[in-house]
Each structure stands twice: as C-alpha cells, then as structure tokens.
Amino acid sequence: MIKTENQMLIIFGASGDLTARKLVPALFRLFQENQLPENFIVLGVSRSYMSDDEFRKKVITESSYLKTAPNLKQDVLKEFAEKFFYEDVGTEYDTSYKALEERITSLNGKHHTDENYMFYLSTPPSLYEAIAKNLYAQELNRSRGVGFKRLIVEKPFGYDLESAKQLNKGLQRYFKESQIYRIDHYLGKETVQNLLVTRFANSIFEPLWNRNYIDRIEITNAENGGVGDRGGYYDGSGALRDMFQNHLLQIVSLIVMEPPIDANAQEIRNEKVKALRSLRIMRNDKELHQHTIRAQYVSSTVNGEEVKGYREEKGVHPNSTTETYAAIKFFVDNWRWKDVPFYVRTAKRMPTKVTEVVIHFKAPHHQIFKESGAFNKDNKLIIRIQPDEGILVKFGVKVPGQGFKVERANLDFYYSSLAETNVMQAYERLLLDAMQGDATLYARADEVEAAWNFVDPILKYWKKGKDVRVYGYAAGAWGPENADDLIEGPGTWRNPGPNLTDDPGFCVIH
Ligand code: BG6
C-alpha cells in the first residue's frame, strides 16, 4: 500500500451540497478502511458563519448522507467528526485570506499535518481564479521547501473552448499545472479504469482493436432521472456540456488511445490527449446537421406516474431549447480508426439508468453460414460501466441438431462475482489518489481543451446553425424517433436493460 502523507484538506464551498453528499461520505469510507494518514484534518471554508460544531453536525452527525453508511458506529463517527473544522471567509471569496492562512497555520501546528495542504474548490467555477489568486497572495501555493500544496477543481472546466482556456490560464497563473487536479468522477469508476486493463493487459482484444475488425463503436449513457432541482444550472448547460464534453469524451479517449509506454500519469495522459486531438472536428453545417441530434423530454406517464416535461421543471425557461438528449456520430482521423463511426449518446429521462460501451465487430470476411441468419448478428464486446458492472462477449454458437443453425451466446463477467474485493466509490478513489499525488485519473489542461475543441463547433451550430432542430421525446422513452437515423446501414442503437445480459429493446415503460 502506498503511504499517504499527513495532510489537511481545505474545502472551499464546504456548506454546499457536494461536500455533504459526496466528499464527506468518501472521506468517511477512507477513514473506516484505515486509508487516511495518521494526521489528517479537514477545514471547511465557506461564506456563511458556522462554528466547528455546527459544521460537524451539518456534514457528519446530522447528515442524511452518512446515516445510511454501512457498518456505522456512533463512536467511530464521533472520532471522524473531530477531524473537521470550519472557517468562513466573510461575505465573498474574493477577499484577503490572511485570517484563513492564520487558521490553517494554527491547525497545522496543532495537528501536525506537515504543511501538506490540499485545496478542494467546490464553488461555482467563476470563483476558481479568485480563490487561487487569494491563496497565492498568502503564499499558500508554495511549498517553501516543506509540504505539498495541491488544488483540486470540480467540473465544469469552462463553458466552451475560450472560457476553458481562460480558466486554465487563470489557475496556472497561481498554481503550477502539476499542482492542479481536475476531477472527473467517471475516471474514478472502476469500470472506466478497467477499459485500460481490458485493452492493455490482454492479448485477445488489442489485436482486434482497430478498423480491420471493428465495424462501429457505440456508447450509451442513460439516466432515468430528470434534472431534479438542478434545473437552473442545467438549463444553462445541457447534456453536451454536462456529460459529453467531460465524462463521455474521457471514455472515448480510453477507447481510442494508443498503448502508453507504461502506466504512469504522464504517459497515459499524453496518449489520451493525442486521442482527443484525433477526433475529426465537424466544421460544416451539413455534417453537423447529419451527425448530431439534440432533443428534450416532454411530459409523459412512466410506471403509471405523471412525469413533467423538461420545460416544466423548476428553474428551466418555459421556451428553453437546452438539450436533455444528445447523440453524436463522429470519426477519428488516425491510422487505427480511419472510417470507423463512433456513436455516443447521453440523456436524462430514459427508460433506465445505464452506461455501456459496445464494440461491434465486423462480420466474418467470408460467410459460410449465410442461410442461418447469423450474418446480421454481429460479435459484440459490451463493457458495462454501470450498473450490473461487467463485460459481455456475444459470439456465435451452433444450435444443436442437424445443419448449421447459428445463435448468439453470451460469455459474461460480473464485478459482483469478485465479492471479496472492496470496490472503491469514485470520489473515494480520486480523493485518495490526489492525497498521494497520483494524477493519472485527473484531467490535464490540454485534455480538457482538446475535448472542448471538438465540442465547440457542435454547440455553435446548435446555437445558430442552419436547419437546427430540437426534437421532443416522451419522458421514459429511448430518445426521439429519428435517433436511429444517425446509425449507418441497417443497425440501430442497442437499448440496454438494467442487467448486462438483458436483450436490447427491454423497456420499463407502462
Ligand atoms: C454529473 C452530471 O457530472 O454526472 C449529472 O452533472 C449527472 O447531470 C451525473 O447526473 C451522472 O453521474 P453518475 O455517476 O450517476 O453516472
């Protein structure tokens, strides 16, 4: 086990939802598993006044997010809560951090955190640069020979390419790139990391992982929930910014990338950037029109319950054209992927919550069992990111009896079969990595910009291009009717069910 150095985690935006919902439960699990260093404390920072005790109550002892934690013992919770402190910065974040610096120094002295500080920015991104600047003004960005200083930032990293560049420049003015950790919680998912292992720790997939054997790649990210109480944020964002630019393009980069020289952060991230840069950028309206679909859910009855349409959600403009469904077809301009279409879709209010990657292989070059109908049942490798995490290979087997009738059989692996292993949750894994200075699963500035570079023309086209449409789809359905038109040839989207081996088309609408 890698040793984690003593340290202090300083969370900006500590009174916000993310701290209580994700960060504190992840820290609690690390605490229960004995993964936190001997001297470890958390300093919550926000604009509202709270005492240490009030903060502990809010995010720990009275938090609904910890009540359901497994193996919860009150004395353990109490011991954990004692590691938490709170300091407000006054009415705004862009102010002098002198008092904050003094509190940090005093806590560091008392709790022996060795001047190792990790700043976690969980505020709106518009405040990131100001916070970095004010930390810099107190020299909290500098090691001065002792202790590391790291900055973790939450998404969104920008609103478009230009603002992402500005944000990167702004942060890099005060912190070195090697100190900045851009969190993308999809990279913390075991199954996303397993894409690297499936490809590069096996000799059976990688030889086929190219245009000679792969017909198309399909990625589906579906959620059955709507925008909930995040309508205000979501309406200014949309599915492309919220999910595609970050989480889904991260998955794409792991599928597209070339083998890295080794598994260190620099090498893996170099290959991911190269992969993202090789996505063919769509420049003309015709291509953008043919290769992109955006849509919005409209009200419907799902499982006997009335579900609101997107425009009726709280915080959403009644004439909003923001997409809750985005499907994009694109190509990758490199030797490995030339002419292989990639189809990626993401949406809210789908029939089920599922994320999966489907590698569709080409039909055998010479088909001798044509009559059996096997030729249109392609071999597939299905990598299930969530739920029912696992891998499924679909291949042809002979149906017993006379002749050569071929059917598709399933070869499956489930993570749940590794019952002994504790599968870390995304935030738990990512926080521990950052504590140990491992940036492999964090996005680098150039990665983020390469992703925006691909997404920007789509956003511009959707904003004011020719023949742009926003389609409607009934909440609880698999997107607009024309979604299959995106797919070349006779293929359609594989509409997965909640279980890995469910056959396509499974639907929970009543
Ligand atoms: C977040 C998005 O980044 O990811 C949300 O802002 C989305 O809109 C969420 O619901 C999905 O994450 P997961 O891990 O539940 O697939």
Coordinates of N, CA, C and O in Angstrom, one line a residue, residues 379-491:
N379 N -20.7 -10.0 -33.8 CA -20.0 -10.2 -32.5 C -19.9 -8.9 -31.8 O -19.6 -7.8 -32.4
K380 N -20.2 -8.9 -30.5 CA -20.1 -7.7 -29.7 C -19.3 -7.9 -28.4 O -19.4 -9.0 -27.8
L381 N -18.6 -6.8 -28.1 CA -18.0 -6.8 -26.7 C -18.7 -5.7 -26.0 O -18.6 -4.5 -26.5
I382 N -19.4 -6.0 -24.9 CA -20.1 -5.0 -24.2 C -19.5 -4.7 -22.9 O -19.3 -5.6 -22.1
I383 N -19.1 -3.5 -22.7 CA -18.4 -3.2 -21.4 C -19.4 -2.3 -20.6 O -19.7 -1.2 -21.0
R384 N -19.8 -2.9 -19.5 CA -20.9 -2.2 -18.8 C -20.2 -1.4 -17.7 O -19.5 -1.9 -16.8
I385 N -20.4 0.0 -17.8 CA -19.8 0.9 -16.8 C -20.6 0.9 -15.6 O -20.1 0.9 -14.5
Q386 N -21.9 0.9 -15.7 CA -22.9 0.9 -14.6 C -24.3 0.7 -15.0 O -24.6 1.0 -16.2
P387 N -25.2 0.1 -14.3 CA -25.0 -0.7 -13.1 C -24.7 -2.1 -13.6 O -24.5 -2.3 -14.8
D388 N -24.8 -3.1 -12.7 CA -24.5 -4.5 -13.1 C -23.2 -4.6 -13.8 O -23.1 -5.2 -14.9
E389 N -22.2 -4.0 -13.2 CA -20.9 -3.8 -13.9 C -20.3 -5.1 -14.3 O -20.3 -6.1 -13.6
G390 N -19.8 -5.1 -15.6 CA -19.2 -6.3 -16.1 C -18.9 -6.2 -17.5 O -18.9 -5.1 -18.1
I391 N -18.6 -7.4 -18.1 CA -18.2 -7.5 -19.5 C -18.9 -8.6 -20.2 O -19.0 -9.7 -19.6
L392 N -19.4 -8.4 -21.4 CA -20.2 -9.4 -22.0 C -19.6 -9.6 -23.5 O -19.5 -8.6 -24.2
V393 N -19.4 -10.8 -23.8 CA -19.0 -11.1 -25.2 C -20.1 -11.8 -25.9 O -20.6 -12.8 -25.3
K394 N -20.5 -11.4 -27.0 CA -21.6 -12.1 -27.8 C -21.0 -12.8 -29.0 O -20.3 -12.1 -29.8
F395 N -21.1 -14.1 -29.0 CA -20.5 -14.8 -30.1 C -21.4 -15.9 -30.6 O -22.4 -16.3 -29.9
G396 N -21.1 -16.4 -31.8 CA -22.0 -17.4 -32.5 C -21.7 -18.8 -32.0 O -20.5 -19.2 -31.9
V397 N -22.8 -19.5 -31.7 CA -22.6 -21.0 -31.4 C -23.6 -21.8 -32.2 O -24.6 -21.3 -32.7
K398 N -23.2 -23.0 -32.4 CA -24.1 -23.9 -33.2 C -25.3 -24.3 -32.4 O -25.2 -24.7 -31.3
V399 N -26.5 -24.2 -33.0 CA -27.7 -24.7 -32.3 C -27.6 -26.2 -32.5 O -27.5 -26.7 -33.6
P400 N -27.8 -27.0 -31.4 CA -27.7 -28.5 -31.6 C -28.7 -29.0 -32.5 O -29.8 -28.5 -32.6
G401 N -28.3 -30.0 -33.3 CA -29.2 -30.5 -34.3 C -28.6 -30.6 -35.6 O -27.5 -30.2 -35.8
Q402 N -29.4 -30.9 -36.6 CA -28.9 -31.0 -38.0 C -28.6 -29.7 -38.5 O -29.1 -28.7 -38.1
G403 N -27.7 -29.7 -39.5 CA -27.3 -28.4 -40.2 C -26.5 -27.5 -39.4 O -25.9 -27.9 -38.3
F404 N -26.4 -26.3 -39.8 CA -25.6 -25.3 -39.1 C -26.3 -24.0 -38.7 O -26.1 -23.0 -39.3
K405 N -27.3 -24.2 -37.8 CA -28.0 -23.0 -37.4 C -27.2 -22.4 -36.3 O -26.7 -23.0 -35.4
V406 N -27.0 -21.0 -36.5 CA -26.1 -20.3 -35.5 C -26.9 -19.4 -34.6 O -27.9 -18.7 -35.1
E407 N -26.6 -19.4 -33.4 CA -27.3 -18.4 -32.5 C -26.2 -17.7 -31.7 O -25.1 -18.1 -31.7
R408 N -26.6 -16.6 -31.1 CA -25.6 -15.8 -30.3 C -25.6 -16.3 -28.9 O -26.7 -16.4 -28.3
A409 N -24.5 -16.5 -28.4 CA -24.4 -16.9 -26.9 C -23.6 -15.8 -26.2 O -23.0 -15.0 -26.8
N410 N -23.8 -15.8 -24.9 CA -23.2 -14.8 -24.0 C -22.1 -15.4 -23.2 O -22.2 -16.4 -22.6
L411 N -20.9 -14.7 -23.1 CA -19.9 -15.0 -22.2 C -19.7 -13.8 -21.3 O -19.4 -12.7 -21.8
D412 N -20.0 -14.0 -20.0 CA -20.1 -12.8 -19.2 C -19.2 -12.8 -18.0 O -18.9 -13.9 -17.4
F413 N -18.8 -11.6 -17.5 CA -18.1 -11.5 -16.3 C -18.7 -10.4 -15.5 O -19.1 -9.3 -16.1
Y414 N -18.9 -10.6 -14.2 CA -19.5 -9.5 -13.4 C -18.6 -9.1 -12.2 O -18.0 -10.0 -11.6
Y415 N -18.5 -7.8 -12.0 CA -17.7 -7.4 -10.9 C -18.2 -7.9 -9.6 O -17.5 -8.2 -8.7
S416 N -19.5 -8.1 -9.5 CA -20.1 -8.6 -8.2 C -19.6 -10.0 -7.9 O -19.6 -10.4 -6.7
S417 N -19.0 -10.7 -8.9 CA -18.5 -12.0 -8.5 C -17.2 -11.9 -7.8 O -16.7 -12.9 -7.2
L418 N -16.6 -10.7 -7.8 CA -15.4 -10.5 -7.0 C -15.8 -10.1 -5.6 O -15.4 -9.0 -5.2
A419 N -16.6 -10.9 -5.0 CA -17.2 -10.4 -3.7 C -16.3 -10.0 -2.6 O -16.6 -9.2 -1.8
E420 N -15.1 -10.6 -2.7 CA -14.1 -10.3 -1.6 C -13.5 -8.9 -1.7 O -13.1 -8.3 -0.8
T421 N -13.6 -8.4 -2.9 CA -12.9 -7.1 -3.2 C -13.8 -5.9 -2.8 O -14.9 -5.9 -3.2
N422 N -13.2 -5.0 -2.1 CA -14.0 -3.7 -1.8 C -13.8 -2.8 -3.0 O -12.7 -2.3 -3.3
V423 N -14.9 -2.6 -3.8 CA -14.8 -1.7 -4.9 C -15.0 -0.3 -4.4 O -16.0 0.1 -3.9
M424 N -13.9 0.5 -4.6 CA -14.0 1.9 -4.1 C -14.9 2.7 -4.9 O -15.0 2.6 -6.1
Q425 N -15.7 3.6 -4.3 CA -16.5 4.6 -5.0 C -15.6 5.6 -5.7 O -14.5 5.8 -5.2
A426 N -16.2 6.3 -6.7 CA -15.4 7.2 -7.5 C -14.7 8.3 -6.7 O -13.5 8.4 -6.8
Y427 N -15.4 9.0 -5.8 CA -14.8 10.1 -5.1 C -13.8 9.6 -4.1 O -12.8 10.2 -3.8
E428 N -14.0 8.4 -3.5 CA -13.1 7.8 -2.6 C -11.8 7.6 -3.2 O -10.7 8.0 -2.7
R429 N -11.8 6.9 -4.4 CA -10.6 6.6 -5.1 C -9.9 7.9 -5.5 O -8.7 8.0 -5.4
L430 N -10.6 8.8 -6.1 CA -10.0 10.0 -6.6 C -9.4 10.9 -5.5 O -8.3 11.4 -5.6
L431 N -10.1 11.0 -4.4 CA -9.5 11.7 -3.2 C -8.2 11.1 -2.7 O -7.2 11.7 -2.5
L432 N -8.2 9.8 -2.6 CA -7.1 9.1 -2.1 C -5.9 9.3 -3.1 O -4.8 9.5 -2.7
D433 N -6.2 9.2 -4.4 CA -5.1 9.4 -5.4 C -4.5 10.8 -5.3 O -3.3 10.9 -5.3
A434 N -5.4 11.8 -5.1 CA -4.8 13.1 -5.0 C -4.0 13.3 -3.7 O -3.0 13.9 -3.7
M435 N -4.5 12.7 -2.7 CA -3.8 12.7 -1.4 C -2.4 12.2 -1.6 O -1.4 12.5 -0.9
Q436 N -2.3 11.2 -2.5 CA -1.0 10.5 -2.7 C -0.2 11.1 -3.9 O 0.8 10.6 -4.3
G437 N -0.8 12.2 -4.5 CA -0.1 12.9 -5.6 C -0.1 12.1 -6.9 O 0.7 12.3 -7.8
D438 N -1.1 11.2 -7.0 CA -1.2 10.5 -8.3 C -2.3 11.1 -9.2 O -3.5 11.1 -8.9
A439 N -1.9 11.7 -10.3 CA -2.8 12.5 -11.1 C -3.3 11.7 -12.3 O -4.0 12.3 -13.2
T440 N -3.0 10.4 -12.4 CA -3.4 9.6 -13.5 C -4.9 9.8 -13.9 O -5.2 9.9 -15.0
L441 N -5.7 9.8 -12.9 CA -7.1 9.8 -13.1 C -7.7 11.2 -13.1 O -8.9 11.4 -12.9
Y442 N -6.9 12.2 -13.2 CA -7.3 13.6 -13.3 C -7.1 14.1 -14.7 O -6.1 13.7 -15.3
A443 N -7.9 15.1 -15.1 CA -7.8 15.6 -16.4 C -6.8 16.7 -16.5 O -6.8 17.6 -15.6
R444 N -5.9 16.7 -17.5 CA -4.9 17.7 -17.6 C -5.5 18.8 -18.5 O -6.4 18.7 -19.2
A445 N -4.9 20.0 -18.4 CA -5.4 21.2 -19.1 C -5.5 20.9 -20.6 O -6.6 21.3 -21.2
D446 N -4.5 20.3 -21.2 CA -4.6 20.1 -22.6 C -5.7 19.1 -23.0 O -6.3 19.2 -24.1
E447 N -6.0 18.2 -22.1 CA -7.0 17.2 -22.4 C -8.4 17.9 -22.4 O -9.2 17.7 -23.3
V448 N -8.6 18.8 -21.4 CA -9.8 19.5 -21.3 C -10.0 20.4 -22.6 O -11.1 20.4 -23.2
E449 N -9.0 21.0 -23.0 CA -9.1 21.9 -24.1 C -9.3 21.1 -25.4 O -10.1 21.6 -26.3
A450 N -8.7 20.0 -25.5 CA -8.9 19.2 -26.7 C -10.3 18.7 -26.8 O -10.9 18.7 -27.9
A451 N -10.9 18.4 -25.7 CA -12.3 18.0 -25.7 C -13.2 19.1 -26.1 O -14.1 19.0 -26.9
W452 N -13.0 20.3 -25.5 CA -13.8 21.5 -25.9 C -13.6 21.8 -27.4 O -14.5 22.3 -28.0
N453 N -12.4 21.6 -27.9 CA -12.2 21.9 -29.3 C -13.1 21.1 -30.2 O -13.5 21.6 -31.2
F454 N -13.4 19.9 -29.8 CA -14.3 19.0 -30.6 C -15.7 19.4 -30.4 O -16.5 19.4 -31.3
V455 N -16.1 19.8 -29.1 CA -17.5 20.1 -28.8 C -17.9 21.5 -29.3 O -19.1 21.7 -29.6
D456 N -17.0 22.4 -29.2 CA -17.3 23.8 -29.6 C -18.1 24.0 -30.9 O -19.2 24.7 -30.8
P457 N -17.7 23.5 -32.0 CA -18.5 23.7 -33.2 C -19.9 23.1 -33.1 O -20.8 23.7 -33.7
I458 N -20.1 22.0 -32.4 CA -21.4 21.5 -32.2 C -22.3 22.5 -31.5 O -23.4 22.8 -31.9
L459 N -21.7 23.0 -30.4 CA -22.5 24.0 -29.6 C -22.8 25.2 -30.4 O -24.0 25.7 -30.4
K460 N -21.9 25.7 -31.2 CA -22.1 26.8 -32.0 C -23.2 26.6 -33.1 O -24.1 27.4 -33.3
Y461 N -23.1 25.4 -33.7 CA -24.1 25.0 -34.7 C -25.5 24.9 -34.0 O -26.5 25.5 -34.6
W462 N -25.6 24.3 -32.9 CA -26.9 24.2 -32.2 C -27.4 25.6 -31.8 O -28.6 25.8 -31.8
K463 N -26.5 26.5 -31.6 CA -27.0 27.8 -31.2 C -27.5 28.6 -32.4 O -28.6 29.2 -32.3
K464 N -26.8 28.6 -33.5 CA -27.3 29.4 -34.6 C -27.0 28.8 -36.0 O -26.7 29.6 -36.9
G465 N -27.0 27.5 -36.1 CA -26.7 26.9 -37.4 C -27.9 26.8 -38.3 O -29.0 27.2 -37.9
K466 N -27.7 26.3 -39.5 CA -28.8 26.1 -40.5 C -29.5 24.8 -40.2 O -28.9 23.8 -39.9
D467 N -30.9 24.9 -40.3 CA -31.7 23.7 -40.1 C -31.6 23.0 -38.8 O -31.7 21.8 -38.6
V468 N -31.2 23.8 -37.7 CA -31.1 23.1 -36.4 C -32.4 22.8 -35.8 O -33.4 23.6 -35.9
R469 N -32.5 21.6 -35.2 CA -33.8 21.2 -34.6 C -33.6 20.8 -33.2 O -32.5 20.3 -32.8
V470 N -34.6 21.0 -32.4 CA -34.7 20.3 -31.1 C -35.8 19.4 -31.1 O -37.0 19.8 -31.3
Y471 N -35.6 18.1 -31.1 CA -36.7 17.1 -31.1 C -37.2 16.9 -29.7 O -36.6 17.2 -28.7
G472 N -38.4 16.4 -29.7 CA -39.0 16.0 -28.4 C -39.0 14.5 -28.2 O -39.0 13.8 -29.2
Y473 N -38.9 14.0 -27.0 CA -39.2 12.6 -26.8 C -39.9 12.4 -25.5 O -39.7 13.2 -24.6
A474 N -40.8 11.4 -25.5 CA -41.6 11.2 -24.2 C -40.7 10.8 -23.1 O -39.8 9.9 -23.3
A475 N -40.8 11.4 -22.0 CA -40.0 11.0 -20.8 C -40.2 9.5 -20.6 O -41.3 9.0 -20.7
G476 N -39.1 8.8 -20.4 CA -39.2 7.3 -20.3 C -39.0 6.6 -21.6 O -39.1 5.3 -21.6
A477 N -38.8 7.3 -22.7 CA -38.5 6.6 -24.0 C -37.1 6.7 -24.3 O -36.3 7.5 -23.7
W478 N -36.6 5.9 -25.3 CA -35.2 5.9 -25.7 C -34.9 7.1 -26.7 O -34.3 6.9 -27.7
G479 N -35.3 8.3 -26.4 CA -35.0 9.4 -27.2 C -35.9 9.6 -28.4 O -36.9 8.9 -28.5
P480 N -35.6 10.6 -29.2 CA -36.5 10.9 -30.3 C -36.6 9.8 -31.4 O -35.7 9.0 -31.5
E481 N -37.7 9.8 -32.1 CA -37.9 8.7 -33.1 C -36.8 8.5 -34.1 O -36.4 7.5 -34.5
N482 N -36.2 9.7 -34.5 CA -35.2 9.7 -35.6 C -33.8 9.3 -35.1 O -32.9 9.4 -35.8
A483 N -33.7 9.0 -33.8 CA -32.3 8.7 -33.3 C -31.6 7.6 -34.0 O -30.4 7.7 -34.2
D484 N -32.3 6.6 -34.5 CA -31.7 5.5 -35.3 C -31.2 6.0 -36.6 O -30.3 5.3 -37.2
D485 N -31.7 7.1 -37.1 CA -31.2 7.6 -38.4 C -29.7 7.9 -38.5 O -29.1 7.9 -39.5
L486 N -29.2 8.2 -37.3 CA -27.8 8.6 -37.2 C -26.9 7.4 -37.6 O -25.8 7.6 -38.1
I487 N -27.4 6.2 -37.3 CA -26.5 5.0 -37.5 C -26.5 4.5 -38.9 O -27.6 4.4 -39.6
E488 N -25.3 4.4 -39.5 CA -25.2 4.0 -40.9 C -25.7 2.5 -41.1 O -25.5 1.7 -40.2
G489 N -26.2 2.3 -42.2 CA -26.6 0.9 -42.5 C -27.9 0.5 -41.8 O -28.6 1.3 -41.2
P490 N -28.1 -0.8 -41.7 CA -29.4 -1.3 -41.0 C -29.3 -1.3 -39.5 O -30.3 -1.5 -38.9
G491 N -28.2 -0.9 -38.9 CA -28.1 -1.0 -37.4 C -29.0 0.0 -36.7 O -29.4 1.0 -37.2

